[in-house]
């Protein structure tokens, strides 16, 4: 039982820091790491081995930490280059306030399916859509919810998604067969989300035409909005479709943004460096528009880097002392039927998200532990693949201390708890998967051949 103490402390300390005292989440995470180290010491683990656990936990996150910095540079330089202002400018000409939330959701669904990455979608079109919403005086949490919902639709359902491919590998299933099978539990959540975003648009207060014209005029006066400034996102889209490494894509996108800033916005080297490090802050003449055209920079991601480091350190300790496997095995002791197996698959994957803050581990750990049970019940492994996709993949942006939650909150400028109610697809999907498992009856002897819906 002592091995589970750090998990109890983690959940308690995060609840206190986020929900009760509203202080930096790093305090709660750091305390949980110290408790984990203390439990390991009490169990007789040498100090040197504990540090080894921490290093093993943090090592895989180096890629993510660098990714954060590159996203910061890209967003800052795209503001400076006029790329994001141009996306807002042309977007204001194209979108209608009444259908803006629905349009944002659909656009992000399409882009995320093409790119296969939620983070790429949020960091590019997501930023522009947030700027348009701010300019129109529309709800930023609702817009962020629409963006996040659309972005993670592709994370779950795109054949290019690393999450979808990882799920197939872990469960020993075929990717395209999985994606076809997953349609069962995603149609209703998509329709519910789309209908809700449409209704939100109908009920929202809409800006006067004069205010929108004023914003357009201000953007045109402050930036050179030649269509050439849209080359960086176009190149990022092309490179992503060609499956070029994400870090390289972000680096190339940022560098092209710098070139555009020099030649079209007449930015100097010092200004480019300052923007890449500190983020973009427009001139005073922009007035209220500065609330829209700002952000990015490596510095803005430092707090996120600390959250990831603490979370990864704790995950390394929990894996090292066997706490994660112990937790899952205790949960799975209650499995008595196919229905309970399905429910616990979804619950255990979400629980792994809360504990590890890591989407990859929320797929790998439950996947490896649960797969033998699915075979024992003669339950097709693609059921496990779908359950992991509906939970571990979709719920991750709703966890404030997860990598996805941190990126979405920081890039979109809206805290996780504020956009959570509007990220409909992310929480309706696991609920729909649970409902399907409760309502559907299956014949265990026919599962392997027919691949029916989850349930018992």
Tab-separated table of C-alpha atoms in Angstrom:
chain	number	residue	atom	x	y	z
A	1	UNK	CA	0.000	0.000	0.000
A	2	UNK	CA	2.894	2.367	0.727
A	3	UNK	CA	3.728	2.373	-2.992
A	4	UNK	CA	0.363	4.026	-3.694
A	5	UNK	CA	0.964	6.883	-1.224
A	6	UNK	CA	2.610	9.217	-3.806
A	7	UNK	CA	-0.447	8.800	-6.075
A	8	UNK	CA	-2.836	9.774	-3.272
A	9	UNK	CA	-0.596	12.740	-2.386
A	10	UNK	CA	-0.387	13.779	-6.067
A	11	UNK	CA	-4.163	13.846	-6.553
A	12	UNK	CA	-4.699	15.648	-3.217
A	13	UNK	CA	-1.967	18.255	-3.707
A	14	UNK	CA	-3.065	19.035	-7.275
A	15	UNK	CA	-6.664	19.465	-6.111
A	16	UNK	CA	-5.511	21.846	-3.357
A	17	UNK	CA	-3.225	23.923	-5.583
A	18	UNK	CA	-5.622	24.169	-8.558
A	19	UNK	CA	-9.119	24.138	-7.038
A	20	UNK	CA	-8.704	25.427	-3.462
A	21	UNK	CA	-5.737	27.794	-3.188
A	22	UNK	CA	-5.387	28.718	-6.904
A	23	UNK	CA	-1.590	28.733	-6.766
A	24	UNK	CA	1.040	27.459	-9.197
A	25	UNK	CA	0.550	23.743	-9.790
A	26	UNK	CA	4.318	23.193	-9.565
A	27	UNK	CA	4.116	23.419	-5.758
A	28	UNK	CA	1.780	20.427	-5.631
A	29	UNK	CA	3.819	18.438	-8.149
A	30	UNK	CA	7.113	19.163	-6.358
A	31	UNK	CA	5.606	18.028	-3.030
A	32	UNK	CA	4.374	14.794	-4.654
A	33	UNK	CA	7.893	14.156	-6.026
A	34	UNK	CA	9.395	14.593	-2.531
A	35	UNK	CA	6.826	12.174	-1.070
A	36	UNK	CA	7.618	9.675	-3.827
A	37	UNK	CA	11.335	9.915	-3.015
A	38	UNK	CA	10.582	9.425	0.691
A	39	UNK	CA	8.473	6.307	-0.007
A	40	UNK	CA	11.251	4.887	-2.186
A	41	UNK	CA	13.845	5.543	0.551
A	42	UNK	CA	11.611	3.898	3.141
A	43	UNK	CA	11.329	0.857	0.877
A	44	UNK	CA	15.117	0.565	0.914
A	45	UNK	CA	15.824	1.946	-2.549
A	46	UNK	CA	19.310	3.576	-2.630
A	47	UNK	CA	19.451	7.334	-3.250
A	48	UNK	CA	21.512	6.803	-6.403
A	49	UNK	CA	18.844	4.470	-7.815
A	50	UNK	CA	16.103	6.992	-6.999
A	51	UNK	CA	17.941	9.672	-8.973
A	52	UNK	CA	18.276	7.122	-11.767
A	53	UNK	CA	14.464	6.656	-11.738
A	54	UNK	CA	13.985	10.419	-11.960
A	55	UNK	CA	16.448	10.737	-14.836
A	56	UNK	CA	14.757	7.852	-16.696
A	57	UNK	CA	11.422	9.579	-16.210
A	58	UNK	CA	12.631	12.996	-17.393
A	59	UNK	CA	14.794	11.773	-20.291
A	60	UNK	CA	11.907	11.095	-22.729
A	61	UNK	CA	10.505	14.596	-22.132
A	62	UNK	CA	13.539	16.414	-23.552
A	63	UNK	CA	11.894	16.230	-26.986
A	64	UNK	CA	8.701	17.796	-25.582
A	65	UNK	CA	10.614	20.555	-23.767
A	66	UNK	CA	12.376	21.530	-26.999
A	67	UNK	CA	9.041	21.361	-28.817
A	68	UNK	CA	7.592	23.876	-26.343
A	69	UNK	CA	10.417	26.337	-26.992
A	70	UNK	CA	10.015	26.015	-30.765
A	71	UNK	CA	6.260	26.599	-30.511
A	72	UNK	CA	6.983	29.737	-28.482
A	73	UNK	CA	9.420	31.010	-31.111
A	74	UNK	CA	7.042	30.188	-33.966
A	75	UNK	CA	4.050	31.981	-32.438
A	76	UNK	CA	6.114	35.056	-31.569
A	77	UNK	CA	7.711	35.366	-35.008
A	78	UNK	CA	4.399	34.749	-36.793
A	79	UNK	CA	2.930	37.709	-34.922
A	80	UNK	CA	5.920	39.875	-35.821
A	81	UNK	CA	5.881	38.787	-39.480
A	82	UNK	CA	2.229	39.747	-39.869
A	83	UNK	CA	1.294	36.100	-40.503
A	84	UNK	CA	-1.190	35.779	-37.632
A	85	UNK	CA	-2.534	39.346	-38.146
A	86	UNK	CA	-3.133	38.424	-41.814
A	87	UNK	CA	-4.911	35.203	-40.841
A	88	UNK	CA	-7.150	37.262	-38.541
A	89	UNK	CA	-7.669	39.940	-41.220
A	90	UNK	CA	-8.712	37.521	-43.972
A	91	UNK	CA	-10.613	35.390	-41.478
A	92	UNK	CA	-12.743	38.373	-40.445
A	93	UNK	CA	-13.741	38.768	-44.085
A	94	UNK	CA	-14.749	35.124	-44.409
A	95	UNK	CA	-16.449	34.079	-41.152
A	96	UNK	CA	-19.857	35.048	-39.822
A	97	UNK	CA	-20.188	35.575	-36.053
A	98	UNK	CA	-23.317	33.407	-35.832
A	99	UNK	CA	-21.541	30.340	-37.192
A	100	UNK	CA	-18.048	31.163	-35.916
A	101	UNK	CA	-17.890	28.521	-33.145
A	102	UNK	CA	-19.186	25.819	-35.481
A	103	UNK	CA	-16.799	26.939	-38.245
A	104	UNK	CA	-13.854	26.867	-35.805
A	105	UNK	CA	-14.749	23.312	-34.774
A	106	UNK	CA	-15.083	22.087	-38.375
A	107	UNK	CA	-11.900	23.855	-39.552
A	108	UNK	CA	-9.861	22.315	-36.721
A	109	UNK	CA	-11.363	18.864	-37.388
A	110	UNK	CA	-10.272	19.083	-41.036
A	111	UNK	CA	-6.805	20.484	-40.315
A	112	UNK	CA	-6.118	17.940	-37.552
A	113	UNK	CA	-7.190	15.080	-39.846
A	114	UNK	CA	-4.782	16.373	-42.518
A	115	UNK	CA	-1.888	17.036	-40.142
A	116	UNK	CA	-2.478	14.165	-37.728
A	117	UNK	CA	-1.422	16.393	-34.832
A	118	UNK	CA	-3.522	18.255	-32.313
A	119	UNK	CA	-0.623	20.449	-31.203
A	120	UNK	CA	0.121	21.561	-34.765
A	121	UNK	CA	-3.539	22.465	-35.239
A	122	UNK	CA	-3.781	24.417	-31.977
A	123	UNK	CA	-0.501	26.258	-32.562
A	124	UNK	CA	-1.378	27.440	-36.088
A	125	UNK	CA	-5.045	27.853	-37.018
A	126	UNK	CA	-6.016	27.764	-33.343
A	127	UNK	CA	-4.070	30.942	-32.587
A	128	UNK	CA	-5.624	32.736	-35.578
A	129	UNK	CA	-9.147	31.661	-34.605
A	130	UNK	CA	-8.608	32.963	-31.061
A	131	UNK	CA	-7.523	36.297	-32.532
A	132	UNK	CA	-10.646	36.459	-34.694
A	133	UNK	CA	-12.860	35.633	-31.688
A	134	UNK	CA	-11.198	38.398	-29.654
A	135	UNK	CA	-11.679	40.863	-32.503
A	136	UNK	CA	-15.368	39.966	-32.795
A	137	UNK	CA	-15.938	40.132	-29.066
A	138	UNK	CA	-16.943	36.465	-28.921
A	139	UNK	CA	-16.346	34.085	-26.005
A	140	UNK	CA	-12.690	33.042	-25.798
A	141	UNK	CA	-13.374	29.934	-23.644
A	142	UNK	CA	-16.041	28.767	-26.127
A	143	UNK	CA	-13.676	29.344	-29.066
A	144	UNK	CA	-10.852	27.530	-27.283
A	145	UNK	CA	-13.229	24.633	-26.579
A	146	UNK	CA	-14.164	24.435	-30.259
A	147	UNK	CA	-10.478	24.522	-31.298
A	148	UNK	CA	-9.447	21.851	-28.766
A	149	UNK	CA	-12.393	19.614	-29.700
A	150	UNK	CA	-11.549	19.797	-33.406
A	151	UNK	CA	-7.813	19.374	-32.814
A	152	UNK	CA	-8.228	16.163	-30.802
A	153	UNK	CA	-10.716	14.738	-33.282
A	154	UNK	CA	-7.745	14.293	-35.625
A	155	UNK	CA	-5.507	13.038	-32.815
A	156	UNK	CA	-7.967	10.185	-32.314
A	157	UNK	CA	-9.165	9.540	-35.872
A	158	UNK	CA	-6.432	10.498	-38.352
A	159	UNK	CA	-4.301	7.716	-39.866
A	160	UNK	CA	-1.389	10.167	-39.623
A	161	UNK	CA	-1.797	10.579	-35.859
A	162	UNK	CA	1.019	9.243	-33.679
A	163	UNK	CA	-1.551	8.456	-30.960
A	164	UNK	CA	-3.661	6.331	-33.319
A	165	UNK	CA	-0.565	4.504	-34.543
A	166	UNK	CA	0.731	3.923	-30.992
A	167	UNK	CA	-2.658	2.526	-29.933
A	168	UNK	CA	-2.585	0.063	-32.837
A	169	UNK	CA	0.957	-1.084	-31.988
A	170	UNK	CA	0.266	-1.546	-28.255
A	171	UNK	CA	-2.933	-3.525	-28.844
A	172	UNK	CA	-1.520	-5.546	-31.746
A	173	UNK	CA	-4.250	-4.389	-34.122
A	174	UNK	CA	-4.411	-2.992	-37.651
A	175	UNK	CA	-4.605	0.808	-37.849
A	176	UNK	CA	-7.235	1.237	-40.575
A	177	UNK	CA	-9.403	-1.511	-39.128
A	178	UNK	CA	-9.283	0.346	-35.795
A	179	UNK	CA	-10.231	3.672	-37.369
A	180	UNK	CA	-13.242	2.146	-39.106
A	181	UNK	CA	-14.331	0.450	-35.888
A	182	UNK	CA	-13.917	3.666	-33.877
A	183	UNK	CA	-16.625	5.399	-35.934
A	184	UNK	CA	-19.259	3.770	-33.707
A	185	UNK	CA	-18.452	5.944	-30.691
A	186	UNK	CA	-17.488	9.210	-32.403
A	187	UNK	CA	-20.471	10.041	-34.643
A	188	UNK	CA	-22.835	11.032	-31.818
A	189	UNK	CA	-20.212	13.158	-29.945
A	190	UNK	CA	-19.332	15.006	-33.200
A	191	UNK	CA	-22.997	15.743	-33.924
A	192	UNK	CA	-23.647	16.832	-30.322
A	193	UNK	CA	-20.587	19.111	-30.403
A	194	UNK	CA	-21.500	20.615	-33.786
A	195	UNK	CA	-25.105	21.266	-32.726
A	196	UNK	CA	-23.987	22.870	-29.462
A	197	UNK	CA	-21.459	25.143	-31.173
A	198	UNK	CA	-24.118	26.177	-33.686
A	199	UNK	CA	-26.566	27.054	-30.900
A	200	UNK	CA	-23.885	28.942	-28.957
A	201	UNK	CA	-23.295	31.044	-32.069
A	202	UNK	CA	-26.996	31.813	-32.404
A	203	UNK	CA	-27.245	32.892	-28.758
A	204	UNK	CA	-24.027	34.938	-28.682
A	205	UNK	CA	-23.989	38.731	-28.796
A	206	UNK	CA	-22.683	39.880	-32.160
A	207	UNK	CA	-20.474	42.922	-32.804
A	208	UNK	CA	-21.571	45.985	-34.725
A	209	UNK	CA	-20.266	46.149	-38.286
A	210	UNK	CA	-18.519	49.444	-37.496
A	211	UNK	CA	-16.401	47.760	-34.796
A	212	UNK	CA	-15.343	44.979	-37.169
A	213	UNK	CA	-14.444	47.518	-39.876
A	214	UNK	CA	-12.365	49.439	-37.339
A	215	UNK	CA	-10.350	46.317	-36.512
A	216	UNK	CA	-9.804	45.537	-40.187
A	217	UNK	CA	-8.648	49.095	-40.820
A	218	UNK	CA	-6.269	49.001	-37.852
A	219	UNK	CA	-4.726	45.719	-38.971
A	220	UNK	CA	-4.237	47.041	-42.514
A	221	UNK	CA	-2.503	50.190	-41.206
A	222	UNK	CA	-0.225	48.343	-38.779
A	223	UNK	CA	0.991	45.447	-40.949
A	224	UNK	CA	1.835	44.706	-44.558
A	225	UNK	CA	-0.865	42.098	-45.218
A	226	UNK	CA	0.413	40.957	-48.606
A	227	UNK	CA	-0.678	37.318	-49.095
A	228	UNK	CA	3.036	36.418	-49.101
A	229	UNK	CA	2.968	36.639	-45.276
A	230	UNK	CA	0.775	33.508	-45.287
A	231	UNK	CA	3.641	31.423	-46.712
A	232	UNK	CA	4.855	30.169	-43.272
A	233	UNK	CA	1.601	28.352	-42.341
A	234	UNK	CA	1.251	27.066	-45.913
A	235	UNK	CA	4.748	25.595	-45.771
A	236	UNK	CA	4.071	24.105	-42.321
A	237	UNK	CA	0.937	22.435	-43.699
A	238	UNK	CA	2.811	20.995	-46.701
A	239	UNK	CA	5.739	19.716	-44.609
A	240	UNK	CA	3.346	18.153	-42.086
A	241	UNK	CA	1.491	16.349	-44.872
A	242	UNK	CA	4.865	15.060	-46.086
A	243	UNK	CA	5.438	13.689	-42.538
A	244	UNK	CA	8.560	15.769	-41.901
A	245	UNK	CA	9.765	15.665	-38.284
A	246	UNK	CA	7.669	18.023	-36.108
A	247	UNK	CA	10.675	19.829	-34.653
A	248	UNK	CA	12.029	20.512	-38.126
A	249	UNK	CA	8.625	21.723	-39.305
A	250	UNK	CA	8.365	24.189	-36.410
A	251	UNK	CA	11.954	25.346	-36.894
A	252	UNK	CA	11.468	25.921	-40.638
A	253	UNK	CA	8.139	27.674	-39.992
A	254	UNK	CA	9.754	29.982	-37.429
A	255	UNK	CA	12.738	30.746	-39.671
A	256	UNK	CA	10.484	31.576	-42.619
A	257	UNK	CA	8.458	33.784	-40.272
A	258	UNK	CA	11.662	35.665	-39.420
A	259	UNK	CA	12.478	36.135	-43.103
A	260	UNK	CA	8.970	37.468	-43.774
A	261	UNK	CA	9.296	39.788	-40.762
A	262	UNK	CA	12.495	41.284	-42.177
A	263	UNK	CA	11.329	41.776	-45.775
A	264	UNK	CA	7.634	42.614	-45.331
A	265	UNK	CA	7.396	44.127	-41.850
A	266	UNK	CA	10.922	45.673	-41.853
A	267	UNK	CA	11.854	44.124	-38.496
A	268	UNK	CA	15.436	44.340	-37.272
A	269	UNK	CA	17.600	41.499	-35.937
A	270	UNK	CA	17.322	42.710	-32.327
A	271	UNK	CA	13.535	42.838	-32.570
A	272	UNK	CA	13.399	39.314	-33.990
A	273	UNK	CA	15.597	37.916	-31.196
A	274	UNK	CA	13.595	39.764	-28.540
A	275	UNK	CA	10.322	38.434	-29.975
A	276	UNK	CA	11.627	34.857	-30.192
A	277	UNK	CA	12.691	34.950	-26.540
A	278	UNK	CA	10.150	37.246	-24.857
A	279	UNK	CA	7.182	37.017	-27.246
A	280	UNK	CA	5.497	39.640	-29.388
A	281	UNK	CA	4.147	42.847	-27.871
A	282	UNK	CA	2.864	45.307	-30.442
A	283	UNK	CA	3.421	49.067	-30.539
A	284	UNK	CA	1.215	51.352	-28.447
A	285	UNK	CA	-0.586	52.597	-31.592
A	286	UNK	CA	-2.402	49.252	-31.817
A	287	UNK	CA	-4.351	50.125	-28.664
A	288	UNK	CA	-6.883	47.405	-27.741
A	289	UNK	CA	-5.669	45.334	-30.663
A	290	UNK	CA	-2.578	44.593	-28.566
A	291	UNK	CA	-4.775	42.217	-26.574
A	292	UNK	CA	-5.221	40.205	-29.771
A	293	UNK	CA	-1.840	40.551	-31.509
A	294	UNK	CA	0.496	39.368	-28.772
A	295	UNK	CA	2.040	36.227	-27.323
A	296	UNK	CA	4.589	33.508	-27.975
A	297	UNK	CA	8.256	33.538	-27.022
A	298	UNK	CA	10.344	30.918	-25.238
A	299	UNK	CA	9.907	32.585	-21.842
A	300	UNK	CA	6.140	32.024	-21.913
A	301	UNK	CA	6.735	28.250	-21.829
A	302	UNK	CA	9.139	28.110	-18.855
A	303	UNK	CA	6.411	27.367	-16.307
A	304	UNK	CA	5.085	24.614	-18.588
A	305	UNK	CA	8.573	23.115	-18.821
A	306	UNK	CA	8.743	22.909	-15.010
A	307	UNK	CA	5.363	21.182	-14.849
A	308	UNK	CA	6.528	18.591	-17.380
A	309	UNK	CA	9.819	18.009	-15.549
A	310	UNK	CA	8.127	17.499	-12.160
A	311	UNK	CA	5.434	15.250	-13.685
A	312	UNK	CA	8.023	13.177	-15.537
A	313	UNK	CA	10.205	12.873	-12.419
A	314	UNK	CA	7.254	11.589	-10.398
A	315	UNK	CA	6.275	9.173	-13.173
A	316	UNK	CA	9.836	7.788	-13.164
A	317	UNK	CA	9.642	7.162	-9.404
A	318	UNK	CA	6.147	5.609	-9.603
A	319	UNK	CA	7.263	3.266	-12.396
A	320	UNK	CA	10.467	2.452	-10.522
A	321	UNK	CA	8.684	1.401	-7.307
A	322	UNK	CA	5.952	-0.424	-9.242
A	323	UNK	CA	3.138	1.864	-8.097
A	324	UNK	CA	1.479	2.260	-11.507
A	325	UNK	CA	1.187	-1.461	-12.216
A	326	UNK	CA	0.054	-2.084	-8.630
A	327	UNK	CA	-2.674	0.531	-8.992
A	328	UNK	CA	-3.966	-0.977	-12.240
A	329	UNK	CA	-3.883	-4.537	-10.897
A	330	UNK	CA	-5.896	-3.504	-7.853
A	331	UNK	CA	-8.477	-1.844	-10.090
A	332	UNK	CA	-8.651	-4.848	-12.421
A	333	UNK	CA	-9.286	-7.275	-9.558
A	334	UNK	CA	-12.928	-6.213	-9.828
A	335	UNK	CA	-13.263	-7.341	-13.480
A	336	UNK	CA	-16.054	-9.913	-13.685
A	337	UNK	CA	-17.503	-9.377	-17.160
A	338	UNK	CA	-16.879	-7.872	-20.561
A	339	UNK	CA	-18.900	-4.810	-19.565
A	340	UNK	CA	-16.849	-4.189	-16.412
A	341	UNK	CA	-13.638	-4.755	-18.413
A	342	UNK	CA	-14.667	-2.060	-20.890
A	343	UNK	CA	-15.613	0.411	-18.156
A	344	UNK	CA	-12.382	-0.210	-16.240
A	345	UNK	CA	-10.354	0.146	-19.457
A	346	UNK	CA	-11.719	3.673	-19.905
A	347	UNK	CA	-11.418	4.560	-16.214
A	348	UNK	CA	-7.863	3.194	-15.865
A	349	UNK	CA	-6.630	5.103	-18.938
A	350	UNK	CA	-8.096	8.369	-17.605
A	351	UNK	CA	-6.610	7.623	-14.178
A	352	UNK	CA	-3.200	7.173	-15.791
A	353	UNK	CA	-3.625	10.625	-17.331
A	354	UNK	CA	-4.275	12.138	-13.912
A	355	UNK	CA	-1.272	10.389	-12.373
A	356	UNK	CA	1.320	10.603	-15.168
A	357	UNK	CA	0.035	13.677	-17.113
A	358	UNK	CA	1.209	11.807	-20.180
A	359	UNK	CA	-0.963	10.642	-23.077
A	360	UNK	CA	1.611	8.084	-24.222
A	361	UNK	CA	1.744	6.362	-20.823
A	362	UNK	CA	-2.068	6.451	-20.604
A	363	UNK	CA	-2.062	4.301	-23.755
A	364	UNK	CA	0.965	2.076	-23.098
A	365	UNK	CA	0.480	1.078	-19.433
A	366	UNK	CA	-3.246	0.184	-19.512
A	367	UNK	CA	-2.785	-1.317	-22.976
A	368	UNK	CA	-0.079	-3.757	-21.856
A	369	UNK	CA	-1.849	-4.679	-18.600
A	370	UNK	CA	-5.318	-5.078	-20.135
A	371	UNK	CA	-4.526	-6.877	-23.411
A	372	UNK	CA	-4.140	-10.343	-21.783
A	373	UNK	CA	-7.523	-9.869	-20.075
A	374	UNK	CA	-9.205	-9.037	-23.389
A	375	UNK	CA	-7.783	-12.245	-24.843
A	376	UNK	CA	-8.843	-14.174	-21.753
A	377	UNK	CA	-12.431	-12.988	-22.310
A	378	UNK	CA	-12.124	-13.699	-26.082
A	379	UNK	CA	-12.728	-10.002	-26.616
A	380	UNK	CA	-11.247	-8.568	-29.847
A	381	UNK	CA	-8.210	-6.342	-29.110
A	382	UNK	CA	-9.629	-3.598	-31.340
A	383	UNK	CA	-12.199	-3.040	-28.571
A	384	UNK	CA	-9.291	-2.171	-26.276
A	385	UNK	CA	-7.834	0.096	-28.994
A	386	UNK	CA	-11.119	1.977	-29.255
A	387	UNK	CA	-11.525	2.281	-25.492
A	388	UNK	CA	-8.010	3.718	-25.149
A	389	UNK	CA	-8.654	6.169	-28.007
A	390	UNK	CA	-11.952	7.301	-26.481
A	391	UNK	CA	-10.338	7.915	-23.097
A	392	UNK	CA	-6.555	8.349	-22.979
A	393	UNK	CA	-6.379	10.186	-26.309
A	394	UNK	CA	-9.468	12.388	-25.969
A	395	UNK	CA	-9.385	13.379	-22.287
A	396	UNK	CA	-5.742	14.515	-22.086
A	397	UNK	CA	-6.346	18.236	-22.969
A	398	UNK	CA	-8.792	18.429	-20.030
A	399	UNK	CA	-6.024	17.629	-17.509
A	400	UNK	CA	-4.488	21.016	-16.496
A	401	UNK	CA	-1.030	19.580	-15.723
A	402	UNK	CA	-0.745	17.348	-18.806
A	403	UNK	CA	1.445	18.236	-21.776
A	404	UNK	CA	-1.599	18.716	-24.011
A	405	UNK	CA	-3.515	20.717	-21.414
A	406	UNK	CA	-0.550	23.012	-20.822
A	407	UNK	CA	0.058	23.635	-24.530
A	408	UNK	CA	-3.615	24.329	-25.266
A	409	UNK	CA	-3.952	26.711	-22.302
A	410	UNK	CA	-0.714	28.569	-23.012
A	411	UNK	CA	-1.071	28.830	-26.787
A	412	UNK	CA	-4.771	29.756	-26.768
A	413	UNK	CA	-4.500	32.058	-23.753
A	414	UNK	CA	-7.401	30.400	-21.891
A	415	UNK	CA	-6.912	28.212	-18.804
A	416	UNK	CA	-7.854	24.545	-19.035
A	417	UNK	CA	-10.635	24.888	-16.460
A	418	UNK	CA	-12.225	27.730	-18.454
A	419	UNK	CA	-12.292	25.950	-21.820
A	420	UNK	CA	-13.081	22.514	-20.334
A	421	UNK	CA	-16.917	22.890	-20.384
A	422	UNK	CA	-16.752	23.871	-24.073
A	423	UNK	CA	-14.310	21.131	-25.167
A	424	UNK	CA	-17.392	19.020	-25.746
A	425	UNK	CA	-15.908	16.339	-27.971
A	426	UNK	CA	-13.201	15.566	-25.417
A	427	UNK	CA	-15.580	14.647	-22.604
A	428	UNK	CA	-18.681	13.552	-24.524
A	429	UNK	CA	-16.661	10.860	-26.369
A	430	UNK	CA	-15.635	8.840	-23.257
A	431	UNK	CA	-19.167	9.240	-21.882
A	432	UNK	CA	-20.544	7.859	-25.149
A	433	UNK	CA	-18.078	4.952	-24.985
A	434	UNK	CA	-19.282	4.159	-21.448
A	435	UNK	CA	-22.914	4.390	-22.567
A	436	UNK	CA	-22.274	2.026	-25.484
A	437	UNK	CA	-20.629	-0.493	-23.143
A	438	UNK	CA	-23.580	-0.338	-20.737
A	439	UNK	CA	-26.299	-0.680	-23.372
A	440	UNK	CA	-24.734	-3.197	-25.767
A	441	UNK	CA	-24.889	-6.940	-25.220
A	442	UNK	CA	-22.357	-9.171	-26.937
A	443	UNK	CA	-21.764	-12.866	-27.309
A	444	UNK	CA	-18.153	-13.436	-26.142
A	445	UNK	CA	-17.773	-16.474	-28.403
A	446	UNK	CA	-18.388	-14.358	-31.530
A	447	UNK	CA	-16.296	-11.311	-30.642
A	448	UNK	CA	-13.105	-12.277	-32.410
A	449	UNK	CA	-14.870	-12.903	-35.721
A	450	UNK	CA	-17.405	-10.074	-35.717
A	451	UNK	CA	-15.683	-7.361	-33.727
A	452	UNK	CA	-18.911	-6.116	-32.071
A	453	UNK	CA	-19.402	-3.128	-29.880
A	454	UNK	CA	-17.927	-3.056	-26.403
A	455	UNK	CA	-20.029	-4.502	-23.683
A	456	UNK	CA	-21.165	-7.814	-22.138
